[in-house]
mmCIF file of C-alpha atoms in Angstrom:
data_model
loop_
_atom_site.group_PDB
_atom_site.id
_atom_site.type_symbol
_atom_site.label_atom_id
_atom_site.label_comp_id
_atom_site.label_asym_id
_atom_site.label_seq_id
_atom_site.Cartn_x
_atom_site.Cartn_y
_atom_site.Cartn_z
ATOM 1 C CA UNK A 1 8.143 56.448 23.613
ATOM 2 C CA UNK A 2 7.433 56.508 19.871
ATOM 3 C CA UNK A 3 10.191 53.947 19.318
ATOM 4 C CA UNK A 4 8.720 51.575 21.900
ATOM 5 C CA UNK A 5 5.237 51.971 20.418
ATOM 6 C CA UNK A 6 6.620 51.421 16.902
ATOM 7 C CA UNK A 7 8.529 48.331 18.082
ATOM 8 C CA UNK A 8 5.454 46.944 19.837
ATOM 9 C CA UNK A 9 3.244 47.514 16.756
ATOM 10 C CA UNK A 10 5.851 45.968 14.447
ATOM 11 C CA UNK A 11 6.103 42.826 16.565
ATOM 12 C CA UNK A 12 2.311 42.593 16.755
ATOM 13 C CA UNK A 13 1.873 42.963 12.969
ATOM 14 C CA UNK A 14 4.694 40.570 12.078
ATOM 15 C CA UNK A 15 3.397 37.957 14.500
ATOM 16 C CA UNK A 16 0.004 38.096 12.786
ATOM 17 C CA UNK A 17 1.613 37.646 9.354
ATOM 18 C CA UNK A 18 3.692 34.722 10.545
ATOM 19 C CA UNK A 19 0.650 32.962 11.986
ATOM 20 C CA UNK A 20 -1.046 32.673 8.579
ATOM 21 C CA UNK A 21 2.118 31.376 6.985
ATOM 22 C CA UNK A 22 2.783 29.058 9.911
ATOM 23 C CA UNK A 23 -0.432 27.152 9.217
ATOM 24 C CA UNK A 24 0.536 26.744 5.563
ATOM 25 C CA UNK A 25 4.020 25.606 6.508
ATOM 26 C CA UNK A 26 2.615 23.028 8.903
ATOM 27 C CA UNK A 27 0.285 21.787 6.157
ATOM 28 C CA UNK A 28 3.257 21.331 3.826
ATOM 29 C CA UNK A 29 5.203 19.577 6.566
ATOM 30 C CA UNK A 30 2.383 17.107 7.213
ATOM 31 C CA UNK A 31 2.018 16.511 3.467
ATOM 32 C CA UNK A 32 5.720 15.679 3.287
ATOM 33 C CA UNK A 33 5.327 13.220 6.168
ATOM 34 C CA UNK A 34 2.374 11.562 4.442
ATOM 35 C CA UNK A 35 4.408 11.182 1.246
ATOM 36 C CA UNK A 36 7.142 9.398 3.211
ATOM 37 C CA UNK A 37 4.551 7.096 4.770
ATOM 38 C CA UNK A 38 3.057 6.332 1.353
ATOM 39 C CA UNK A 39 6.490 5.562 -0.107
ATOM 40 C CA UNK A 40 7.289 3.246 2.803
ATOM 41 C CA UNK A 41 3.939 1.460 2.372
ATOM 42 C CA UNK A 42 4.536 0.960 -1.362
ATOM 43 C CA UNK A 43 8.021 -0.424 -0.730
ATOM 44 C CA UNK A 44 6.625 -2.823 1.887
ATOM 45 C CA UNK A 45 3.854 -4.044 -0.440
ATOM 46 C CA UNK A 46 6.289 -4.529 -3.332
ATOM 47 C CA UNK A 47 8.660 -6.512 -1.086
ATOM 48 C CA UNK A 48 5.784 -8.773 -0.024
ATOM 49 C CA UNK A 49 4.794 -9.269 -3.662
ATOM 50 C CA UNK A 50 8.360 -10.192 -4.605
ATOM 51 C CA UNK A 51 8.392 -12.717 -1.750
ATOM 52 C CA UNK A 52 5.125 -14.172 -3.071
ATOM 53 C CA UNK A 53 6.571 -14.408 -6.591
ATOM 54 C CA UNK A 54 9.607 -16.245 -5.219
ATOM 55 C CA UNK A 55 7.373 -18.631 -3.255
ATOM 56 C CA UNK A 56 5.243 -19.389 -6.317
ATOM 57 C CA UNK A 57 8.260 -19.901 -8.583
ATOM 58 C CA UNK A 58 10.021 -22.026 -5.969
ATOM 59 C CA UNK A 59 6.891 -24.123 -5.467
ATOM 60 C CA UNK A 60 6.994 -23.206 -1.767
ATOM 61 C CA UNK A 61 3.412 -21.965 -1.696
ATOM 62 C CA UNK A 62 2.087 -25.505 -1.177
ATOM 63 C CA UNK A 63 2.979 -25.435 2.513
ATOM 64 C CA UNK A 64 0.618 -22.477 3.095
ATOM 65 C CA UNK A 65 -2.735 -24.089 2.569
ATOM 66 C CA UNK A 66 -5.001 -21.580 4.303
ATOM 67 C CA UNK A 67 -5.929 -18.112 3.163
ATOM 68 C CA UNK A 68 -5.152 -16.589 6.582
ATOM 69 C CA UNK A 69 -1.560 -17.877 6.527
ATOM 70 C CA UNK A 70 -1.035 -16.436 3.064
ATOM 71 C CA UNK A 71 -2.613 -13.120 4.048
ATOM 72 C CA UNK A 72 -0.381 -12.928 7.137
ATOM 73 C CA UNK A 73 2.757 -13.444 5.038
ATOM 74 C CA UNK A 74 1.989 -11.525 1.866
ATOM 75 C CA UNK A 75 -0.605 -8.977 2.941
ATOM 76 C CA UNK A 76 -4.051 -8.196 1.641
ATOM 77 C CA UNK A 77 -4.690 -8.952 -2.033
ATOM 78 C CA UNK A 78 -5.484 -6.177 -4.495
ATOM 79 C CA UNK A 79 -8.929 -7.682 -4.947
ATOM 80 C CA UNK A 80 -10.925 -10.783 -4.074
ATOM 81 C CA UNK A 81 -13.760 -12.103 -6.194
ATOM 82 C CA UNK A 82 -15.692 -15.328 -6.625
ATOM 83 C CA UNK A 83 -15.213 -17.114 -9.940
ATOM 84 C CA UNK A 84 -16.706 -20.226 -11.502
ATOM 85 C CA UNK A 85 -13.620 -22.322 -12.123
ATOM 86 C CA UNK A 86 -12.868 -26.040 -12.425
ATOM 87 C CA UNK A 87 -16.467 -27.044 -11.870
ATOM 88 C CA UNK A 88 -17.083 -24.979 -8.765
ATOM 89 C CA UNK A 89 -17.011 -21.573 -7.163
ATOM 90 C CA UNK A 90 -13.571 -20.438 -6.017
ATOM 91 C CA UNK A 91 -12.234 -17.235 -4.530
ATOM 92 C CA UNK A 92 -9.696 -15.509 -6.743
ATOM 93 C CA UNK A 93 -7.107 -13.263 -5.099
ATOM 94 C CA UNK A 94 -4.965 -10.906 -7.159
ATOM 95 C CA UNK A 95 -1.509 -9.726 -6.123
ATOM 96 C CA UNK A 96 0.720 -7.359 -8.124
ATOM 97 C CA UNK A 97 3.167 -4.521 -7.603
ATOM 98 C CA UNK A 98 1.507 -1.604 -5.829
ATOM 99 C CA UNK A 99 1.949 1.003 -8.569
ATOM 100 C CA UNK A 100 2.354 -1.066 -11.738
ATOM 101 C CA UNK A 101 -1.079 -1.718 -13.120
ATOM 102 C CA UNK A 102 -0.737 -3.097 -16.637
ATOM 103 C CA UNK A 103 2.804 -4.269 -17.439
ATOM 104 C CA UNK A 104 3.429 -5.926 -14.091
ATOM 105 C CA UNK A 105 3.476 -9.595 -13.296
ATOM 106 C CA UNK A 106 0.347 -10.680 -11.477
ATOM 107 C CA UNK A 107 -0.221 -13.638 -9.195
ATOM 108 C CA UNK A 108 -3.702 -15.118 -8.995
ATOM 109 C CA UNK A 109 -4.392 -17.410 -6.043
ATOM 110 C CA UNK A 110 -7.466 -19.643 -5.970
ATOM 111 C CA UNK A 111 -9.161 -20.892 -2.804
ATOM 112 C CA UNK A 112 -11.987 -23.392 -2.382
ATOM 113 C CA UNK A 113 -15.023 -22.969 -0.129
ATOM 114 C CA UNK A 114 -12.973 -24.002 2.922
ATOM 115 C CA UNK A 115 -10.429 -21.244 2.151
ATOM 116 C CA UNK A 116 -7.766 -23.780 1.216
ATOM 117 C CA UNK A 117 -5.349 -22.891 -1.558
ATOM 118 C CA UNK A 118 -6.048 -25.046 -4.619
ATOM 119 C CA UNK A 119 -4.196 -23.322 -7.471
ATOM 120 C CA UNK A 120 -2.176 -20.298 -8.536
ATOM 121 C CA UNK A 121 -1.195 -18.622 -11.780
ATOM 122 C CA UNK A 122 1.525 -16.111 -12.657
ATOM 123 C CA UNK A 123 0.406 -13.856 -15.471
ATOM 124 C CA UNK A 124 1.888 -10.916 -17.361
ATOM 125 C CA UNK A 125 5.211 -9.197 -16.977
ATOM 126 C CA UNK A 126 7.762 -8.168 -19.517
#
């Protein structure tokens, strides 16, 4: 009887210990999954930026005149702001690699009030 009671108490105690660790293990597992998702997102954004660079260098960007078409192909820009440029207000969109802030090439796209692409600039890089 003592052995059965000891066995029952041991299982009860060990189950309680495992529960606390189980929550921590599940937290680590979900963190690992999030890291994979973040890495996949960064790779996707960088691939879209490289496609945009190729389009700008190949002068193929002219066929995408609207901002929505460009956004659908190359994703959301890093930022959008209004600038006074060429005698009027234009929207400036910035694209760059997702994790390279300073030494990366940057593409600036400029849109008029009708959201039509009017100009672009490649800046930076090594």
